[in-house]
């Protein structure tokens, strides 16, 4: 309901105040602002509307109006009336209202580059420091969030002559001090900021700070995810992360005491229920009684509960955790699982591989390589997955990839021919020149270079060298594309050959015709084998 609609519902006395306020009467504007600030007989409490009328009254020299603004209107509402309200908060602070000073500092430091804001910059910094030193947690938190403010204050305190690196170092240290003081004062935002820093640097300090907060949060909380669902229990995302991390750190300490294990499980259950994917993954593995690689764990739940494990792992996977899909593939391969299914396991394995899980990529590659006799294209898929795993540093995949696609040998015959021809000669036969260049790039033999259907051979990540249909003595093999230079060169060659029929029925003819054309165009080609032998 907007301001005009609410005002039509007022009683007769309040209607008189409303009419006077609309007519510009300062006293009525002040009275109407107070009604909306504290609530009237028929007018609801509305801070934005109260600020509107108190601002108008203060502009007409009503001192009580700006004192009320400084005392009761928080930053969240004041920021929408910038920069008009700056003067009222400044006056209120000078009159001794500390709350007004904090809001003024917030408005100035978060108010952009308006001239009115910049003029109060130094004053805002000073009053913010005064409030922070007096123990105001909100001021300490705000000061910790302002790197520019910390730099000014620490430079003034330390009187650094260079004003450079030393001042910045002191500013950072000062910010950490204010952040720690705000957290120690009980400000939730500062506490979680300190926890985030500790998580990346000092796990023990994290646990020391987080456990009291977690235990306080769970006082009277549901015991597990099912109970949380029944009572519609809800917490903030940062609290869910804290519960999940506490469980992870407690588990890492390998404390087998029953009370610690019960606490750990409650943290994990509630964090998983709230949607934390790491907690869902850990809980799924716990119910499956295995680790992330599928190895059986000796501790944890007495008997594996695969139904619950699948539920939590699926939720974690749907939130983007490849490890969860990989774990599901391990479950569906377990002999003791009543719904064991190799096809389902392979589906989850490929999903994990697509999301970047190196172990899944290695297994997908090896699975495809083992099936190459039943599906000729399996070697292409094997090379694809093994290349992905190698890119993530998997040594086993690197060794397997060397078997799938051996490194090509230099095509010295093609290099000799290209080096013997002039630029004009090369331009006369663009297709033959392109085939010789392809041979040099990927180590092709002469029959392979002359007969390969280049667009069909390009698989994106590798070349399939297969000319058995026209040259029976050859064997199918793969050549990997390893560099951006190779990829760019191949793209250029593919565009050159795409408009033509590259088979023996095409414009280049069969193998004999192509070989004859090569030897006629480059006479050295007829003697290249003898030259290389010499």
Short mmCIF file of C-alpha atoms in Angstrom, two decimals:
data_model
loop_
_atom_site.label_atom_id
_atom_site.label_comp_id
_atom_site.label_asym_id
_atom_site.label_seq_id
_atom_site.Cartn_x
_atom_site.Cartn_y
_atom_site.Cartn_z
CA UNK A 1 0.00 0.00 0.00
CA UNK A 2 1.54 3.35 -1.02
CA UNK A 3 1.75 6.47 1.14
CA UNK A 4 -1.36 8.22 -0.26
CA UNK A 5 -3.57 5.11 0.24
CA UNK A 6 -2.45 4.68 3.84
CA UNK A 7 -3.11 8.32 4.59
CA UNK A 8 -6.76 8.02 3.41
CA UNK A 9 -7.35 5.44 6.16
CA UNK A 10 -6.34 7.81 8.97
CA UNK A 11 -8.81 9.09 11.61
CA UNK A 12 -10.12 12.65 11.73
CA UNK A 13 -7.32 14.08 13.92
CA UNK A 14 -4.65 12.49 11.82
CA UNK A 15 -6.37 13.70 8.66
CA UNK A 16 -5.94 17.24 9.88
CA UNK A 17 -2.20 16.64 10.38
CA UNK A 18 -1.96 15.09 6.92
CA UNK A 19 -3.69 18.07 5.29
CA UNK A 20 -1.40 20.47 7.09
CA UNK A 21 1.70 18.49 6.12
CA UNK A 22 0.65 18.43 2.48
CA UNK A 23 -0.01 22.15 2.60
CA UNK A 24 3.59 22.71 3.77
CA UNK A 25 3.07 23.32 7.49
CA UNK A 26 6.38 22.42 9.19
CA UNK A 27 4.82 21.45 12.53
CA UNK A 28 2.35 19.13 10.80
CA UNK A 29 5.13 17.57 8.76
CA UNK A 30 7.06 16.91 11.97
CA UNK A 31 3.97 15.46 13.66
CA UNK A 32 3.17 13.25 10.66
CA UNK A 33 6.76 12.03 10.52
CA UNK A 34 6.56 11.05 14.20
CA UNK A 35 3.27 9.23 13.60
CA UNK A 36 4.84 7.13 10.87
CA UNK A 37 8.02 6.69 12.89
CA UNK A 38 6.33 5.32 16.01
CA UNK A 39 2.90 4.38 14.66
CA UNK A 40 -0.37 6.24 15.09
CA UNK A 41 -3.91 5.29 15.96
CA UNK A 42 -4.70 4.32 12.38
CA UNK A 43 -1.40 4.89 10.59
CA UNK A 44 1.11 2.04 10.41
CA UNK A 45 4.75 2.35 11.33
CA UNK A 46 6.70 3.09 8.11
CA UNK A 47 10.30 4.25 8.25
CA UNK A 48 10.53 5.32 4.56
CA UNK A 49 7.39 7.46 4.93
CA UNK A 50 8.59 8.82 8.28
CA UNK A 51 11.89 9.84 6.67
CA UNK A 52 10.03 11.59 3.86
CA UNK A 53 8.07 13.85 6.20
CA UNK A 54 10.86 14.36 8.75
CA UNK A 55 13.19 15.39 5.93
CA UNK A 56 10.68 18.00 4.77
CA UNK A 57 10.20 19.24 8.35
CA UNK A 58 13.96 19.45 8.95
CA UNK A 59 14.28 21.53 5.78
CA UNK A 60 11.92 24.02 7.46
CA UNK A 61 14.14 24.42 10.55
CA UNK A 62 12.43 21.80 12.73
CA UNK A 63 15.38 20.69 14.88
CA UNK A 64 13.50 17.77 16.39
CA UNK A 65 13.05 16.33 12.90
CA UNK A 66 16.74 15.89 12.14
CA UNK A 67 17.37 14.59 15.67
CA UNK A 68 14.70 11.94 15.09
CA UNK A 69 16.25 11.08 11.72
CA UNK A 70 19.68 10.64 13.29
CA UNK A 71 18.31 8.56 16.16
CA UNK A 72 15.90 6.21 14.42
CA UNK A 73 16.38 6.02 10.65
CA UNK A 74 18.99 3.35 9.75
CA UNK A 75 21.32 3.29 6.79
CA UNK A 76 19.14 0.90 4.75
CA UNK A 77 16.45 3.57 4.40
CA UNK A 78 18.67 6.65 4.48
CA UNK A 79 20.70 5.56 1.44
CA UNK A 80 17.65 6.07 -0.77
CA UNK A 81 17.46 9.79 0.18
CA UNK A 82 21.05 10.67 -0.70
CA UNK A 83 22.51 13.27 -0.58
CA UNK A 84 19.67 15.30 1.02
CA UNK A 85 19.86 13.54 4.39
CA UNK A 86 23.64 13.91 4.89
CA UNK A 87 23.24 17.28 6.61
CA UNK A 88 20.68 15.90 9.09
CA UNK A 89 22.94 13.03 10.19
CA UNK A 90 25.90 15.41 10.48
CA UNK A 91 23.91 17.76 12.72
CA UNK A 92 22.56 14.87 14.81
CA UNK A 93 26.07 13.51 15.38
CA UNK A 94 27.36 16.92 16.39
CA UNK A 95 24.45 17.11 18.83
CA UNK A 96 25.72 13.93 20.54
CA UNK A 97 23.73 11.16 18.82
CA UNK A 98 26.33 8.41 18.19
CA UNK A 99 24.03 6.31 16.01
CA UNK A 100 23.83 9.21 13.57
CA UNK A 101 27.61 9.23 13.22
CA UNK A 102 27.68 5.56 12.21
CA UNK A 103 24.97 6.04 9.59
CA UNK A 104 26.75 9.17 8.32
CA UNK A 105 29.96 7.20 7.89
CA UNK A 106 28.11 4.45 6.02
CA UNK A 107 26.46 6.98 3.72
CA UNK A 108 29.72 8.75 2.97
CA UNK A 109 31.89 5.67 2.48
CA UNK A 110 29.33 3.85 0.35
CA UNK A 111 27.81 6.87 -1.34
CA UNK A 112 30.00 7.16 -4.44
CA UNK A 113 31.80 10.23 -5.74
CA UNK A 114 29.14 12.94 -5.36
CA UNK A 115 30.64 16.31 -4.29
CA UNK A 116 28.50 16.43 -1.16
CA UNK A 117 29.80 13.00 -0.14
CA UNK A 118 33.46 13.76 -0.84
CA UNK A 119 33.30 16.92 1.28
CA UNK A 120 32.47 14.81 4.36
CA UNK A 121 35.05 12.07 3.69
CA UNK A 122 37.61 13.06 6.33
CA UNK A 123 34.97 13.75 8.95
CA UNK A 124 33.27 10.42 8.31
CA UNK A 125 36.55 8.55 8.71
CA UNK A 126 37.32 10.27 11.98
CA UNK A 127 33.93 9.65 13.57
CA UNK A 128 33.97 6.07 12.33
CA UNK A 129 37.30 5.48 14.07
CA UNK A 130 35.98 7.11 17.25
CA UNK A 131 32.95 4.80 17.24
CA UNK A 132 35.11 1.79 16.51
CA UNK A 133 37.55 2.56 19.34
CA UNK A 134 34.62 3.01 21.73
CA UNK A 135 33.60 -0.59 21.07
CA UNK A 136 30.88 -0.23 18.42
CA UNK A 137 30.94 -3.54 16.53
CA UNK A 138 29.19 -2.12 13.47
CA UNK A 139 31.78 0.66 13.22
CA UNK A 140 34.61 -1.84 13.57
CA UNK A 141 33.10 -3.99 10.81
CA UNK A 142 32.60 -1.00 8.52
CA UNK A 143 36.16 0.18 9.13
CA UNK A 144 37.51 -3.28 8.32
CA UNK A 145 35.63 -3.19 5.01
CA UNK A 146 37.11 0.16 3.92
CA UNK A 147 40.66 -0.24 2.57
CA UNK A 148 40.86 3.43 1.63
CA UNK A 149 39.75 4.45 5.09
CA UNK A 150 42.28 2.17 6.76
CA UNK A 151 45.06 3.55 4.57
CA UNK A 152 44.28 7.13 5.60
CA UNK A 153 44.00 6.34 9.29
CA UNK A 154 47.11 4.19 9.50
CA UNK A 155 49.14 6.69 7.52
CA UNK A 156 48.06 9.42 9.93
CA UNK A 157 48.81 7.25 12.95
CA UNK A 158 52.21 6.04 11.77
CA UNK A 159 53.26 9.25 9.95
CA UNK A 160 54.89 7.19 7.20
CA UNK A 161 57.09 9.38 5.06
CA UNK A 162 57.00 7.21 1.95
CA UNK A 163 53.23 6.63 2.19
CA UNK A 164 53.58 3.61 -0.09
CA UNK A 165 54.18 -0.03 0.73
CA UNK A 166 54.61 0.51 4.47
CA UNK A 167 51.34 2.41 4.69
CA UNK A 168 49.50 -0.27 2.73
CA UNK A 169 50.95 -2.98 4.98
CA UNK A 170 49.87 -1.14 8.10
CA UNK A 171 46.43 -0.59 6.58
CA UNK A 172 46.01 -4.32 5.97
CA UNK A 173 47.12 -5.14 9.51
CA UNK A 174 44.77 -2.51 10.89
CA UNK A 175 41.90 -3.95 8.88
CA UNK A 176 42.54 -7.39 10.33
CA UNK A 177 42.55 -5.94 13.84
CA UNK A 178 39.22 -4.20 13.32
CA UNK A 179 37.76 -7.32 11.74
CA UNK A 180 38.88 -9.44 14.69
CA UNK A 181 37.48 -6.92 17.18
CA UNK A 182 34.14 -6.82 15.37
CA UNK A 183 34.01 -10.61 15.39
CA UNK A 184 34.89 -10.74 19.09
CA UNK A 185 32.11 -8.22 19.72
CA UNK A 186 29.63 -10.74 18.33
CA UNK A 187 28.82 -9.18 14.95
CA UNK A 188 27.72 -12.13 12.81
CA UNK A 189 28.97 -10.76 9.48
CA UNK A 190 32.44 -10.17 10.93
CA UNK A 191 32.50 -13.61 12.55
CA UNK A 192 31.82 -15.33 9.24
CA UNK A 193 34.37 -13.13 7.46
CA UNK A 194 37.02 -14.17 10.00
CA UNK A 195 36.01 -17.81 9.55
CA UNK A 196 36.42 -17.55 5.78
CA UNK A 197 39.95 -16.23 6.20
CA UNK A 198 40.83 -18.91 8.73
CA UNK A 199 39.51 -21.67 6.46
CA UNK A 200 42.07 -20.78 3.80
CA UNK A 201 45.00 -20.37 6.17
CA UNK A 202 44.53 -22.00 9.59
CA UNK A 203 42.03 -24.91 9.92
CA UNK A 204 42.68 -25.24 13.65
CA UNK A 205 41.82 -21.57 14.23
CA UNK A 206 38.72 -22.06 12.08
CA UNK A 207 37.51 -24.96 14.19
CA UNK A 208 38.25 -23.08 17.41
CA UNK A 209 36.05 -20.18 16.31
CA UNK A 210 33.42 -22.16 14.42
CA UNK A 211 32.57 -24.88 16.96
CA UNK A 212 31.03 -22.50 19.55
CA UNK A 213 28.97 -20.83 16.82
CA UNK A 214 27.88 -24.19 15.42
CA UNK A 215 26.89 -25.53 18.83
CA UNK A 216 24.99 -22.35 19.58
CA UNK A 217 23.22 -22.62 16.21
CA UNK A 218 22.24 -26.24 16.83
CA UNK A 219 20.91 -25.70 20.34
CA UNK A 220 17.41 -27.07 19.97
CA UNK A 221 17.93 -27.83 16.29
CA UNK A 222 16.63 -31.05 14.64
CA UNK A 223 18.79 -34.13 15.03
CA UNK A 224 18.97 -35.08 11.35
CA UNK A 225 17.80 -34.17 7.86
CA UNK A 226 14.47 -35.98 8.18
CA UNK A 227 13.58 -34.09 11.35
CA UNK A 228 14.71 -30.83 9.74
CA UNK A 229 12.40 -31.48 6.80
CA UNK A 230 9.45 -32.17 9.09
CA UNK A 231 9.88 -28.93 11.02
CA UNK A 232 10.90 -26.87 7.94
CA UNK A 233 14.17 -25.87 9.59
CA UNK A 234 16.10 -23.10 7.81
CA UNK A 235 19.44 -21.33 8.28
CA UNK A 236 21.60 -18.96 6.26
CA UNK A 237 23.91 -20.26 3.50
CA UNK A 238 27.03 -19.16 5.42
CA UNK A 239 25.83 -21.18 8.40
CA UNK A 240 25.37 -24.27 6.24
CA UNK A 241 28.93 -23.88 4.95
CA UNK A 242 30.16 -23.55 8.53
CA UNK A 243 28.40 -26.76 9.58
CA UNK A 244 29.80 -28.64 6.60
CA UNK A 245 33.34 -27.43 7.22
CA UNK A 246 33.17 -28.22 10.93
CA UNK A 247 32.15 -31.77 10.05
CA UNK A 248 35.05 -32.06 7.60
CA UNK A 249 37.60 -30.83 10.13
CA UNK A 250 36.23 -33.03 12.91
CA UNK A 251 36.46 -36.06 10.63
CA UNK A 252 40.05 -35.17 9.70
CA UNK A 253 40.99 -35.30 13.39
CA UNK A 254 40.07 -39.00 13.43
CA UNK A 255 38.34 -38.72 16.79
CA UNK A 256 36.44 -41.97 17.36
CA UNK A 257 34.53 -40.84 20.44
CA UNK A 258 30.81 -41.46 20.11
CA UNK A 259 29.81 -37.93 21.12
CA UNK A 260 32.15 -36.39 18.53
CA UNK A 261 30.89 -38.74 15.80
CA UNK A 262 27.28 -37.93 16.70
CA UNK A 263 28.01 -34.19 16.56
CA UNK A 264 29.81 -34.58 13.24
CA UNK A 265 26.89 -36.51 11.74
CA UNK A 266 24.37 -33.92 12.90
CA UNK A 267 26.41 -31.12 11.34
CA UNK A 268 26.62 -33.03 8.08
CA UNK A 269 22.96 -34.07 8.02
CA UNK A 270 21.70 -30.52 8.56
CA UNK A 271 24.16 -28.97 6.12
CA UNK A 272 23.20 -31.55 3.50
CA UNK A 273 19.51 -30.91 4.13
CA UNK A 274 20.14 -27.17 3.68
CA UNK A 275 21.69 -27.79 0.26
CA UNK A 276 25.45 -27.72 0.89
CA UNK A 277 26.82 -29.96 -1.84
CA UNK A 278 30.04 -30.89 -0.05
CA UNK A 279 28.03 -32.08 2.93
CA UNK A 280 25.74 -34.04 0.61
CA UNK A 281 28.75 -35.73 -1.00
CA UNK A 282 30.34 -36.58 2.35
CA UNK A 283 27.03 -37.89 3.72
CA UNK A 284 26.45 -40.02 0.63
CA UNK A 285 29.91 -41.57 0.95
CA UNK A 286 29.33 -42.17 4.66
CA UNK A 287 26.07 -44.03 3.99
CA UNK A 288 27.77 -46.01 1.20
CA UNK A 289 30.63 -46.82 3.60
CA UNK A 290 33.29 -45.92 1.04
CA UNK A 291 35.69 -43.14 0.10
CA UNK A 292 35.64 -40.99 -3.02
CA UNK A 293 37.52 -43.63 -5.04
CA UNK A 294 35.02 -46.35 -4.17
CA UNK A 295 37.26 -48.13 -1.63
CA UNK A 296 35.47 -49.69 1.33
CA UNK A 297 35.82 -47.85 4.64
CA UNK A 298 36.13 -49.73 7.91
CA UNK A 299 34.64 -46.96 10.07
CA UNK A 300 31.34 -45.13 9.94
CA UNK A 301 27.86 -46.56 9.65
CA UNK A 302 27.51 -50.18 10.75
CA UNK A 303 25.94 -51.37 7.47
CA UNK A 304 25.89 -49.55 4.15
CA UNK A 305 22.59 -47.87 3.26
CA UNK A 306 22.80 -47.52 -0.52
CA UNK A 307 19.33 -46.04 -0.86
CA UNK A 308 20.24 -43.01 1.25
CA UNK A 309 23.71 -42.84 -0.27
CA UNK A 310 22.28 -42.61 -3.79
CA UNK A 311 19.85 -39.92 -2.71
CA UNK A 312 22.53 -37.62 -1.26
CA UNK A 313 25.07 -38.30 -3.99
CA UNK A 314 22.48 -37.52 -6.66
CA UNK A 315 21.68 -34.20 -4.98
CA UNK A 316 25.38 -33.33 -4.81
CA UNK A 317 25.90 -34.32 -8.44
CA UNK A 318 22.99 -32.19 -9.57
CA UNK A 319 24.74 -29.25 -7.91
CA UNK A 320 27.82 -29.77 -10.06
CA UNK A 321 30.05 -32.14 -8.09
CA UNK A 322 31.69 -34.58 -10.47
CA UNK A 323 32.94 -36.59 -7.48
CA UNK A 324 29.33 -37.46 -6.63
CA UNK A 325 28.61 -38.95 -10.05
CA UNK A 326 31.87 -40.90 -9.88
CA UNK A 327 30.90 -42.28 -6.46
CA UNK A 328 27.51 -43.31 -7.85
CA UNK A 329 29.25 -45.23 -10.64
CA UNK A 330 31.23 -47.13 -7.98
CA UNK A 331 28.04 -48.01 -6.08
CA UNK A 332 26.35 -49.46 -9.17
CA UNK A 333 29.34 -51.76 -9.68
CA UNK A 334 29.32 -53.16 -6.15
CA UNK A 335 28.38 -56.86 -6.00
CA UNK A 336 26.55 -56.38 -2.70
CA UNK A 337 24.26 -53.70 -4.19
CA UNK A 338 20.95 -55.36 -5.04
CA UNK A 339 20.39 -53.07 -8.06
CA UNK A 340 23.87 -53.52 -9.52
CA UNK A 341 23.91 -52.36 -13.16
CA UNK A 342 26.99 -51.94 -15.34
CA UNK A 343 25.16 -49.76 -17.87
CA UNK A 344 23.96 -47.41 -15.12
CA UNK A 345 27.47 -47.28 -13.67
CA UNK A 346 28.88 -46.35 -17.09
CA UNK A 347 26.29 -43.60 -17.49
CA UNK A 348 27.30 -42.00 -14.19
CA UNK A 349 30.98 -42.49 -15.02
CA UNK A 350 30.62 -40.60 -18.29
CA UNK A 351 28.72 -37.85 -16.54
CA UNK A 352 31.57 -37.43 -14.05
CA UNK A 353 34.08 -37.46 -16.90
CA UNK A 354 32.16 -34.74 -18.76
CA UNK A 355 32.33 -32.59 -15.62
CA UNK A 356 36.12 -32.93 -15.41
CA UNK A 357 36.78 -35.82 -13.01
CA UNK A 358 40.21 -37.12 -14.04
CA UNK A 359 39.68 -40.61 -12.59
CA UNK A 360 36.41 -40.95 -14.52
CA UNK A 361 38.08 -39.69 -17.68
CA UNK A 362 40.82 -42.30 -17.31
CA UNK A 363 38.28 -45.09 -16.82
CA UNK A 364 36.15 -43.91 -19.74
CA UNK A 365 39.24 -43.87 -21.92
CA UNK A 366 40.32 -47.36 -20.88
CA UNK A 367 36.78 -48.72 -21.27
CA UNK A 368 36.58 -47.34 -24.81
CA UNK A 369 40.03 -48.74 -25.65
CA UNK A 370 39.08 -52.23 -24.46
CA UNK A 371 35.98 -52.15 -26.70
CA UNK A 372 37.79 -51.08 -29.86
CA UNK A 373 37.28 -54.48 -31.50
CA UNK A 374 33.49 -54.26 -31.25
CA UNK A 375 33.28 -50.56 -32.14
CA UNK A 376 35.91 -49.15 -34.49
CA UNK A 377 35.38 -45.59 -33.28
CA UNK A 378 36.16 -46.56 -29.69
CA UNK A 379 39.80 -45.65 -30.14
CA UNK A 380 38.78 -42.09 -31.00
CA UNK A 381 36.73 -41.85 -27.82
CA UNK A 382 39.56 -43.42 -25.83
CA UNK A 383 42.01 -40.82 -27.11
CA UNK A 384 39.54 -38.04 -26.27
CA UNK A 385 39.04 -39.06 -22.63
CA UNK A 386 42.69 -39.91 -22.04
CA UNK A 387 43.77 -36.53 -23.41
CA UNK A 388 41.36 -34.87 -20.97
CA UNK A 389 42.84 -36.83 -18.07
CA UNK A 390 46.41 -36.09 -19.17
CA UNK A 391 45.60 -32.38 -19.21
CA UNK A 392 44.82 -32.71 -15.48
CA UNK A 393 48.14 -34.35 -14.74
CA UNK A 394 47.09 -38.02 -14.65
CA UNK A 395 50.24 -40.10 -15.17
CA UNK A 396 48.33 -43.35 -15.77
CA UNK A 397 46.35 -41.68 -18.55
CA UNK A 398 49.57 -40.42 -20.12
CA UNK A 399 50.98 -43.95 -20.27
CA UNK A 400 47.72 -45.31 -21.70
CA UNK A 401 47.55 -42.55 -24.28
CA UNK A 402 50.99 -43.51 -25.58
CA UNK A 403 49.54 -46.94 -26.41
CA UNK A 404 46.39 -45.55 -28.02
CA UNK A 405 48.21 -43.05 -30.23
CA UNK A 406 51.97 -43.41 -30.51
CA UNK A 407 53.99 -40.30 -31.23
CA UNK A 408 54.44 -39.94 -35.03
CA UNK A 409 57.86 -40.25 -36.66
CA UNK A 410 59.18 -37.30 -38.69
CA UNK A 411 58.13 -37.36 -42.37
CA UNK A 412 61.58 -36.67 -43.81
CA UNK A 413 60.44 -37.60 -47.32
CA UNK A 414 57.87 -34.77 -47.33
CA UNK A 415 60.30 -32.26 -45.84
CA UNK A 416 62.88 -33.13 -48.53
CA UNK A 417 60.37 -32.54 -51.32
CA UNK A 418 59.09 -29.24 -49.90
CA UNK A 419 62.61 -27.93 -49.38
CA UNK A 420 63.56 -28.75 -53.00
CA UNK A 421 60.72 -26.75 -54.59
CA UNK A 422 60.45 -23.05 -55.23
CA UNK A 423 57.59 -20.90 -54.02
CA UNK A 424 56.19 -20.66 -57.56
CA UNK A 425 56.18 -24.44 -57.92
CA UNK A 426 54.37 -24.87 -54.60
CA UNK A 427 51.68 -22.40 -55.64
CA UNK A 428 51.07 -24.35 -58.87
CA UNK A 429 49.89 -27.44 -56.97
CA UNK A 430 48.03 -26.24 -53.83
CA UNK A 431 46.46 -29.64 -53.02
CA UNK A 432 49.73 -31.55 -53.27
CA UNK A 433 51.51 -28.84 -51.28
CA UNK A 434 48.82 -29.11 -48.58
CA UNK A 435 49.22 -32.89 -48.40
CA UNK A 436 52.99 -32.59 -48.02
CA UNK A 437 52.49 -30.00 -45.27
CA UNK A 438 50.06 -32.36 -43.53
CA UNK A 439 52.65 -35.14 -43.72
CA UNK A 440 55.29 -32.92 -42.13
CA UNK A 441 52.93 -31.87 -39.34
CA UNK A 442 51.68 -35.33 -38.38
CA UNK A 443 54.38 -37.73 -39.57
CA UNK A 444 52.42 -39.36 -42.41
CA UNK A 445 53.85 -41.87 -44.85
CA UNK A 446 53.64 -41.15 -48.56
CA UNK A 447 50.52 -43.30 -49.19
CA UNK A 448 48.82 -41.81 -46.12
CA UNK A 449 49.57 -38.25 -47.19
CA UNK A 450 48.38 -38.79 -50.78
CA UNK A 451 45.21 -40.78 -50.01
CA UNK A 452 43.91 -39.41 -46.70
CA UNK A 453 40.45 -37.81 -46.76
CA UNK A 454 41.46 -34.88 -44.57
CA UNK A 455 38.00 -33.47 -43.63
CA UNK A 456 36.77 -36.97 -42.70
CA UNK A 457 39.94 -37.74 -40.76
CA UNK A 458 39.66 -34.68 -38.53
CA UNK A 459 38.02 -35.68 -35.21
CA UNK A 460 38.74 -32.44 -33.39
CA UNK A 461 41.26 -33.83 -30.93
CA UNK A 462 42.99 -36.28 -33.29
CA UNK A 463 43.38 -37.43 -36.88
CA UNK A 464 42.16 -40.88 -37.88
CA UNK A 465 44.69 -42.16 -40.39
CA UNK A 466 42.76 -44.88 -42.23
CA UNK A 467 43.38 -45.53 -45.97
CA UNK A 468 42.74 -49.28 -45.92
CA UNK A 469 39.92 -48.98 -48.45
CA UNK A 470 42.33 -47.79 -51.14
CA UNK A 471 45.68 -49.04 -49.84
CA UNK A 472 45.38 -52.49 -48.36
CA UNK A 473 48.83 -52.68 -46.79
CA UNK A 474 48.14 -49.80 -44.42
CA UNK A 475 46.88 -49.95 -40.83
CA UNK A 476 44.44 -47.71 -39.04
CA UNK A 477 46.08 -45.43 -36.48
CA UNK A 478 45.49 -42.18 -34.60
CA UNK A 479 47.61 -39.05 -34.51
CA UNK A 480 46.90 -36.63 -31.66
CA UNK A 481 46.62 -32.88 -32.06
CA UNK A 482 48.79 -31.55 -29.26
CA UNK A 483 49.31 -27.84 -29.97
CA UNK A 484 47.29 -24.82 -31.07
CA UNK A 485 49.60 -24.49 -34.08
CA UNK A 486 48.63 -27.98 -35.28
CA UNK A 487 44.96 -27.23 -34.78
CA UNK A 488 45.14 -23.97 -36.75
CA UNK A 489 47.10 -25.59 -39.59
CA UNK A 490 44.66 -28.50 -39.80
CA UNK A 491 41.67 -26.13 -39.87
CA UNK A 492 43.24 -24.32 -42.81
CA UNK A 493 43.86 -27.58 -44.69
CA UNK A 494 40.35 -28.88 -43.99
CA UNK A 495 38.85 -25.68 -45.46
CA UNK A 496 41.01 -26.19 -48.56
CA UNK A 497 39.82 -29.77 -49.18
CA UNK A 498 36.18 -29.45 -48.08
CA UNK A 499 34.78 -28.33 -51.49
CA UNK A 500 36.21 -31.42 -53.26
CA UNK A 501 35.51 -35.13 -53.41
CA UNK A 502 38.64 -36.55 -51.76
CA UNK A 503 38.03 -40.19 -52.71
CA UNK A 504 39.68 -42.10 -55.55
CA UNK A 505 36.78 -40.97 -57.77
CA UNK A 506 37.49 -37.30 -57.07
CA UNK A 507 39.50 -34.72 -58.97
CA UNK A 508 42.81 -36.02 -57.58
CA UNK A 509 42.28 -39.50 -58.95
CA UNK A 510 43.47 -42.82 -57.53
CA UNK A 511 46.75 -43.53 -55.79
CA UNK A 512 48.72 -44.18 -58.98
CA UNK A 513 47.50 -40.97 -60.53
CA UNK A 514 48.34 -38.97 -57.42
CA UNK A 515 51.80 -40.52 -57.15
CA UNK A 516 52.49 -39.86 -60.83
CA UNK A 517 51.42 -36.24 -60.44
CA UNK A 518 53.72 -35.85 -57.42
CA UNK A 519 56.74 -37.27 -59.25
CA UNK A 520 56.05 -35.21 -62.35
CA UNK A 521 55.62 -32.01 -60.36
CA UNK A 522 58.57 -32.67 -58.05
CA UNK A 523 61.15 -34.91 -59.78
CA UNK A 524 63.05 -35.27 -56.51
CA UNK A 525 60.09 -37.31 -55.23
CA UNK A 526 61.15 -40.20 -57.46
CA UNK A 527 64.53 -40.40 -55.76
CA UNK A 528 63.65 -39.25 -52.23
CA UNK A 529 64.02 -42.75 -50.75
CA UNK A 530 67.52 -43.07 -52.22
CA UNK A 531 68.45 -39.60 -50.99
CA UNK A 532 67.30 -40.39 -47.44
CA UNK A 533 69.13 -43.73 -47.48
CA UNK A 534 72.33 -42.00 -48.58
#
